[in-house]
XYZ file of C-alpha atoms in Angstrom:
530
model
C 0.000 0.000 0.000
C 1.395 3.410 -1.006
C 0.460 4.998 2.299
C 2.268 2.330 4.278
C 5.397 2.560 2.106
C 5.540 6.330 2.556
C 4.979 6.046 6.254
C 7.691 3.430 6.685
C 10.146 5.793 5.038
C 8.908 8.789 7.023
C 9.026 6.799 10.242
C 12.730 6.139 9.841
C 13.392 9.840 9.165
C 11.305 11.255 12.053
C 12.988 11.792 15.436
C 11.384 9.824 18.248
C 10.463 12.969 20.184
C 8.483 14.454 17.266
C 6.879 11.086 16.531
C 5.669 10.742 20.109
C 4.259 14.280 20.092
C 2.337 13.479 16.910
C 0.806 10.368 18.388
C -0.473 12.416 21.316
C -2.182 14.970 19.070
C -4.846 14.516 16.444
C -5.678 18.083 15.561
C -7.732 17.610 12.410
C -10.309 14.786 12.572
C -11.571 15.643 9.085
C -8.115 15.214 7.554
C -7.600 12.031 9.558
C -10.874 10.667 8.185
C -9.953 11.624 4.630
C -6.668 9.740 4.896
C -8.442 6.664 6.256
C -10.999 6.659 3.420
C -8.487 7.533 0.695
C -6.349 4.558 1.657
C -9.417 2.279 1.905
C -8.828 1.465 5.553
C -12.498 2.183 6.395
C -15.650 3.391 4.644
C -16.909 7.019 4.738
C -19.934 5.806 6.718
C -17.691 4.252 9.367
C -15.668 7.465 9.659
C -18.830 9.590 10.014
C -20.159 7.205 12.640
C -16.992 7.581 14.704
C -16.931 11.378 14.268
C -20.462 11.419 15.650
C -19.335 9.345 18.637
C -16.397 11.718 19.171
C -18.700 14.753 19.271
C -21.030 13.119 21.792
C -18.061 12.223 23.994
C -16.756 15.803 23.793
C -20.140 17.081 24.985
C -19.584 14.933 28.085
C -16.056 16.253 28.571
C -14.143 13.307 27.071
C -11.536 14.348 24.498
C -11.053 11.014 22.728
C -9.145 10.879 19.436
C -11.034 9.823 16.339
C -8.385 7.178 15.659
C -8.779 5.630 19.105
C -12.535 5.451 18.609
C -12.060 3.739 15.229
C -9.703 1.214 16.819
C -12.202 0.504 19.606
C -14.909 -0.074 16.975
C -12.621 -2.487 15.117
C -12.425 -0.306 11.988
C -8.642 0.243 12.333
C -5.767 -1.720 13.846
C -3.212 -0.131 16.177
C -0.596 -0.271 13.434
C -2.920 1.372 10.892
C -3.667 4.125 13.418
C 0.046 4.819 13.852
C 0.620 4.981 10.113
C -2.298 7.361 9.500
C -1.182 9.686 12.300
C 2.307 9.834 10.842
C 0.876 10.604 7.390
C -1.261 13.329 8.914
C 1.818 14.892 10.495
C 3.474 15.248 7.110
C 0.604 17.134 5.441
C -1.469 18.735 8.216
C -0.862 22.486 8.673
C -1.579 22.036 12.382
C 0.478 19.040 13.480
C 3.066 19.287 10.717
C 4.237 22.748 11.759
C 4.692 24.713 14.912
C 3.054 28.125 15.264
C 6.038 30.494 15.291
C 6.847 31.612 18.808
C 4.691 28.989 20.507
C 5.116 25.406 21.656
C 1.984 23.263 21.646
C 1.638 21.411 24.961
C -1.793 19.747 24.866
C -5.210 19.778 23.246
C -7.852 21.287 25.554
C -11.031 20.896 23.526
C -12.890 21.474 20.307
C -15.915 23.639 19.569
C -17.827 25.238 16.722
C -15.071 27.699 15.868
C -12.134 25.301 16.007
C -9.732 23.554 18.364
C -8.173 24.989 21.526
C -4.641 24.089 22.616
C -2.583 24.709 25.680
C 0.754 26.197 24.583
C 3.838 28.008 25.818
C 4.662 31.456 24.503
C 8.413 31.091 24.102
C 9.377 34.793 24.203
C 7.519 35.453 27.490
C 7.939 31.902 28.868
C 4.272 31.778 29.860
C 1.415 29.357 29.286
C -1.317 30.539 26.902
C -4.341 29.101 25.111
C -4.477 29.051 21.304
C -7.718 28.706 19.382
C -7.115 27.444 15.842
C -9.850 28.225 13.329
C -11.537 25.250 11.708
C -10.627 24.883 8.021
C -14.085 25.754 6.666
C -13.942 29.110 8.476
C -10.372 29.744 7.325
C -11.550 29.432 3.702
C -14.135 32.226 4.177
C -12.233 35.410 3.325
C -14.792 37.852 4.728
C -14.984 36.014 8.017
C -11.191 35.741 8.309
C -10.743 39.495 7.798
C -13.386 40.285 10.407
C -11.869 37.692 12.747
C -8.402 39.252 12.562
C -9.671 42.817 12.832
C -11.915 42.205 15.813
C -9.489 39.852 17.586
C -6.972 42.697 17.564
C -9.635 45.016 18.918
C -10.480 42.470 21.636
C -6.854 42.596 22.740
C -7.522 46.171 23.890
C -9.969 44.913 26.523
C -8.469 44.832 29.985
C -10.874 43.548 32.606
C -10.287 40.987 35.352
C -13.443 39.056 34.397
C -12.686 38.816 30.662
C -10.254 36.303 29.157
C -7.574 38.566 27.681
C -6.639 38.358 24.002
C -2.888 38.291 23.317
C -2.213 37.714 19.621
C -3.775 36.745 16.307
C -2.135 35.543 13.101
C -1.855 32.898 10.426
C 0.688 30.599 8.863
C -0.072 28.963 5.519
C -3.832 29.571 5.882
C -3.809 28.375 9.487
C -5.513 31.157 11.464
C -5.088 31.245 15.205
C -6.110 33.377 18.170
C -3.892 33.468 21.280
C -5.451 34.288 24.663
C -4.569 34.025 28.326
C -4.651 30.555 29.795
C -7.055 30.240 32.726
C -5.748 27.723 35.251
C -9.074 26.305 36.356
C -12.220 24.679 34.987
C -15.342 25.865 33.235
C -18.768 26.057 34.836
C -19.811 23.308 32.410
C -17.154 20.966 33.812
C -18.362 21.714 37.341
C -21.902 20.795 36.286
C -20.701 17.507 34.807
C -18.813 16.614 37.978
C -21.204 17.886 40.649
C -24.649 18.095 39.001
C -25.257 21.629 40.259
C -23.381 24.384 42.110
C -24.057 25.748 45.596
C -26.454 28.639 45.089
C -24.219 31.262 46.669
C -21.254 30.261 44.526
C -23.397 30.353 41.371
C -24.711 33.833 42.262
C -21.192 35.151 42.857
C -20.079 33.687 39.535
C -23.000 35.305 37.684
C -22.302 38.661 39.358
C -18.722 38.559 38.061
C -19.956 37.769 34.547
C -22.260 40.795 34.844
C -19.198 42.976 35.367
C -17.557 41.525 32.267
C -20.712 42.090 30.214
C -21.077 45.639 31.522
C -17.616 46.386 30.122
C -18.504 44.785 26.771
C -21.950 46.378 26.481
C -20.533 49.826 27.278
C -18.486 49.479 24.074
C -21.378 48.182 21.990
C -20.357 44.514 22.077
C -22.994 41.761 22.500
C -21.536 38.366 23.405
C -24.350 36.259 21.824
C -23.210 32.896 23.198
C -23.104 32.957 27.004
C -23.209 29.410 28.349
C -21.500 27.406 31.123
C -18.614 26.319 28.872
C -17.696 29.981 28.212
C -17.369 30.824 31.903
C -13.959 29.829 33.278
C -13.106 29.949 36.964
C -9.501 29.974 38.127
C -8.085 28.425 41.276
C -8.791 31.562 43.357
C -12.465 31.682 42.356
C -12.193 34.477 39.783
C -14.713 33.982 36.958
C -13.683 34.967 33.430
C -15.888 35.226 30.354
C -14.352 33.791 27.175
C -15.108 34.062 23.448
C -15.887 37.777 23.690
C -14.187 38.521 20.358
C -16.503 36.018 18.685
C -19.533 38.229 19.337
C -17.602 41.154 17.897
C -16.998 39.264 14.656
C -20.636 38.256 14.330
C -21.970 41.702 15.052
C -19.861 43.260 12.300
C -20.151 40.637 9.565
C -22.855 39.315 7.286
C -20.920 36.258 6.079
C -22.529 32.808 6.349
C -19.732 31.717 8.667
C -20.317 34.535 11.135
C -24.060 33.996 11.037
C -23.568 30.299 11.804
C -21.364 31.090 14.789
C -23.628 33.864 16.014
C -26.577 31.489 16.203
C -25.505 30.573 19.740
C -26.181 27.434 21.751
C -29.659 25.917 21.979
C -31.131 26.131 25.454
C -29.181 29.255 26.423
C -29.814 31.766 23.628
C -32.591 34.320 24.003
C -36.050 33.810 22.526
C -35.433 36.503 19.906
C -32.100 34.946 18.939
C -33.721 31.503 18.661
C -36.275 33.006 16.294
C -33.510 34.251 14.010
C -33.424 37.924 14.981
C -30.083 39.379 13.876
C -30.057 42.759 15.628
C -29.698 42.031 19.346
C -29.084 44.184 22.395
C -27.824 43.717 25.946
C -31.101 42.083 27.016
C -30.296 39.074 24.838
C -27.119 38.471 26.861
C -29.145 38.949 30.067
C -31.453 36.123 28.972
C -28.500 33.823 28.213
C -26.862 34.578 31.559
C -30.199 33.847 33.244
C -30.441 30.501 31.431
C -26.893 29.686 32.514
C -27.630 30.612 36.144
C -30.813 28.500 35.962
C -28.720 25.455 34.992
C -26.114 26.141 37.685
C -28.563 26.327 40.613
C -31.057 23.642 39.543
C -28.835 21.147 37.734
C -31.286 21.190 34.801
C -31.355 22.915 31.428
C -34.104 25.561 31.385
C -35.905 23.692 28.616
C -35.416 19.940 28.779
C -36.542 17.946 25.765
C -37.609 14.426 24.957
C -35.639 12.427 22.359
C -36.179 13.902 18.897
C -37.446 17.249 20.199
C -35.723 20.498 19.257
C -34.574 22.669 22.179
C -35.273 25.812 20.157
C -38.789 24.631 19.324
C -39.570 23.836 22.969
C -37.966 27.067 24.166
C -40.041 29.261 21.856
C -43.320 27.429 22.583
C -43.253 26.289 26.216
C -43.407 28.443 29.369
C -40.418 28.466 31.704
C -40.679 26.223 34.770
C -39.674 28.406 37.782
C -36.259 27.374 39.153
C -37.685 26.854 42.660
C -40.024 24.209 41.221
C -37.147 22.452 39.468
C -35.131 22.320 42.672
C -36.808 23.173 45.984
C -33.554 24.366 47.551
C -33.444 27.433 45.260
C -34.433 30.612 47.128
C -37.590 32.368 45.949
C -35.631 35.609 45.425
C -33.091 33.818 43.203
C -35.909 32.129 41.299
C -37.643 35.485 40.776
C -34.503 37.195 39.438
C -33.777 34.335 37.027
C -37.363 34.401 35.766
C -37.094 38.113 35.072
C -33.777 37.659 33.283
C -35.430 34.981 31.115
C -38.697 36.799 30.398
C -39.907 36.034 26.867
C -40.414 39.716 26.098
C -37.119 41.680 26.344
C -39.086 44.641 27.744
C -39.897 42.562 30.833
C -36.241 41.772 31.562
C -33.745 43.880 33.467
C -32.791 46.973 31.508
C -29.050 46.345 31.967
C -26.585 43.875 33.446
C -25.892 46.514 36.085
C -29.442 45.996 37.386
C -28.925 42.225 37.312
C -25.716 42.519 39.334
C -27.447 44.757 41.889
C -30.217 42.162 42.324
C -27.681 39.354 42.726
C -25.674 41.335 45.275
C -28.855 41.973 47.276
C -29.553 38.236 47.464
C -25.944 37.567 48.496
C -26.426 40.098 51.328
C -29.731 38.458 52.362
C -31.725 41.444 51.119
C -34.684 41.640 48.759
C -33.765 42.333 45.100
C -34.189 46.028 44.269
C -35.242 45.547 40.641
C -37.345 42.383 40.887
C -40.481 41.780 42.965
C -40.607 38.447 44.795
C -42.328 36.368 43.566
C -41.948 37.468 39.940
C -44.131 36.074 37.159
C -43.421 37.757 33.818
C -46.550 38.357 31.726
C -46.816 36.467 28.447
C -45.106 38.433 25.691
C -46.872 36.876 22.710
C -50.538 35.896 23.121
C -51.737 32.863 21.215
C -52.928 34.029 17.828
C -56.183 32.141 18.159
C -57.090 34.495 20.998
C -55.996 37.770 19.390
C -57.197 40.507 17.072
C -54.937 42.194 14.561
C -54.385 45.909 14.824
C -52.479 47.984 12.257
C -50.524 50.912 13.678
C -49.214 53.644 11.396
C -45.758 54.981 12.135
C -44.553 58.568 11.759
C -42.720 57.709 8.544
C -45.834 56.216 6.987
C -44.873 52.573 7.604
C -47.162 50.189 9.420
C -46.759 47.518 12.074
C -49.162 44.659 12.792
C -49.734 44.100 16.490
C -51.543 41.109 17.995
C -53.841 42.380 20.738
C -55.708 40.079 23.168
C -59.440 39.848 22.518
C -61.742 41.475 25.035
C -62.965 38.196 26.429
C -59.446 37.399 27.646
C -59.143 37.531 31.432
C -57.380 40.733 32.622
C -53.952 40.271 34.187
C -55.288 41.743 37.433
C -57.944 39.054 37.830
C -57.227 36.628 40.641
C -56.188 33.188 39.451
C -58.397 30.381 40.740
C -56.861 28.470 43.637
C -55.731 24.968 42.851
C -57.536 22.421 44.999
C -55.044 20.080 46.643
C -56.062 16.437 46.651
C -54.643 14.458 49.587
C -52.331 11.645 48.562
C -52.626 8.163 50.129
C -49.395 8.687 52.083
C -48.135 10.736 54.970
C -45.582 11.193 57.740
C -46.001 10.285 61.405
C -43.490 11.835 63.834
C -42.549 9.128 66.362
C -39.952 11.080 68.393
C -39.003 14.725 68.919
C -40.935 17.896 69.698
C -43.466 17.190 66.928
C -44.611 13.774 68.180
C -47.267 12.365 67.784
C -47.955 14.559 64.742
C -49.421 13.023 61.573
C -49.279 14.918 58.263
C -50.846 13.732 55.018
C -48.988 14.540 51.781
C -51.019 16.711 49.463
C -48.909 17.514 46.403
C -46.366 15.933 44.046
C -43.458 17.757 45.728
C -43.350 18.090 49.535
C -40.452 19.938 51.183
C -39.714 19.284 54.863
C -37.581 21.662 56.947
C -37.467 24.491 59.475
C -38.542 27.366 57.196
C -42.166 28.548 57.407
C -42.391 28.287 53.606
C -41.725 24.523 53.729
C -44.739 22.316 53.075
C -44.096 20.584 56.407
C -42.360 22.782 58.975
C -40.441 20.991 61.741
C -39.572 22.545 65.102
C -36.223 20.838 65.592
C -32.894 22.712 65.511
C -31.031 19.841 63.840
C -33.240 20.047 60.758
C -31.854 22.241 57.973
C -33.960 25.109 56.671
C -34.971 22.849 53.784
C -33.939 19.354 54.832
C -35.469 16.812 52.462
C -38.110 16.581 49.773
C -40.558 13.787 48.918
C -41.657 13.361 45.293
C -44.870 11.562 44.334
C -44.858 10.201 40.783
C -47.340 7.717 39.316
C -48.142 6.157 42.683
C -44.481 5.882 43.667
C -42.627 7.973 46.254
C -39.024 9.103 46.342
C -37.111 11.015 49.022
C -34.110 13.271 48.355
C -31.835 14.924 50.900
C -31.387 18.641 50.096
C -27.691 18.809 50.990
C -28.675 19.080 54.663
C -26.180 19.557 57.488
C -27.078 16.434 59.466
C -28.148 14.229 56.568
C -31.183 11.987 56.104
C -31.399 8.259 56.804
C -33.938 5.735 55.539
C -34.125 2.538 57.588
C -30.809 3.436 59.224
C -28.918 4.051 55.961
C -27.847 7.582 54.987
C -29.158 8.524 51.558
C -28.926 11.279 48.994
C -31.930 9.915 47.085
C -33.988 6.782 47.649
C -37.348 5.208 46.848
C -39.840 5.064 49.757
C -42.108 2.193 50.741
C -44.916 2.315 53.280
C -43.473 1.440 56.685
C -40.026 2.949 55.984
C -38.414 4.850 58.849
C -36.902 8.271 58.105
C -34.328 9.509 60.639
C -32.937 13.033 61.017
C -30.480 13.031 63.924
C -32.719 11.939 66.851
C -36.072 12.514 65.121
C -37.774 9.356 63.843
C -40.508 9.712 61.224
C -42.645 6.886 59.860
C -43.686 6.964 56.190
C -47.058 5.238 56.043
C -50.277 4.804 54.118
C -53.021 7.289 55.017
C -56.621 7.805 53.941
C -57.731 11.009 55.618
C -58.524 9.315 58.951
C -59.436 11.310 62.023
C -56.560 13.062 63.768
C -54.445 13.498 60.633
C -53.253 17.044 59.978
C -54.928 18.385 56.800
C -52.825 19.591 53.883
C -51.329 23.070 54.309
């Protein structure tokens, strides 16, 4: 085989150090796949299958090489993998050459724009991050010019909460963007490892991002793609917003490449951005930061979808579930601020990130938010068209705008909503020991929070209970208990749990309080639902 003959010759001419570095890096999966197909080592369908697997793994934080995946699937042998990597080194502009002035140390990740590497800037002897543009962007002349121009402008930003740009350049059509290396992890990595962040830490992180956005917005820059992966936190807890220059490119370019990048990430982009609106303002970034904060404090995406559903479709059609309903440990004030940030109508959101930061700082100081009433329920921004009349409004310049106005039979916003009747469930709690004995409480809703706070569904007068200690979920006749990161923990039948299914007769223990989970049917002496 010609490939193998060339590689055998190249192998004997390549120093061991360079060969080992090549085998560690696989910077261009597309080129790797082309070499595999061209030399008939695997079919195009097999390569595409493995590229798809690689992308799914990267979403979970695993940076597996395409070649390793193909070996694990049995499409390549170890020897074939080595030969293809060596061939790639000879012709790839990324692995075959060094970027002048920099030494590549490791591959950090890959995104829409390209691949990010950890490198050493030789002249300053410091570690940096280098983002290398993907080849299909490098071939778009308009985008490349905007990228270089705005990356240089981004280098003028100097703010502690913004990842600083250092350099931009190209070598043989390889375009790269050098930025400061943040010694820490992204908020997305924290979510993958821990599920959710402590609320206070998430609020402090969001407040720092507000400061970064205030700096950007004051200079007319909209980020357009705020998400957990673009928030980096260093070892001292300083949050830094990355990819700021990317929004600058999109906002000043009409090329297909910039439009593709500016489309943002499903689940975090604003409603108007999801609908394809091109001209955006600061309130779009406020929405995205709100969606990010929602994920951090609840452990859930704001709009979760079933298999086959589009996040954008669900986001634009379904109402937002309040964060406090997604996770009962979220404070009502935090939930209210997030809901305002994510209001469907931009006019119902905060007017600036400065207002958002002030609200977040109030919560951190145990004060009520100054710009958001608690609770906050944003009014619907777009009434259903089946319940609207059209009204044509003439503008001063003679143009007209069609507004959809609710019909008169629609209920006014000031009308009191009917109270939901709670139906007792066939289960309840009986306090066997402690100050509350012999209290019996029947569960009355799908989610029941137990703790010391008056707002809990079942309030307990015991100092060793946390403010919100545990929650019981009722789903399809089954019951599940979850400890809410309490101080003293929760035990079921003597075993400490974080989450566990409940059966009638189970004993729940919190320090010295014993509670019996049992079947109930509204018998005399049982405390009615709150």
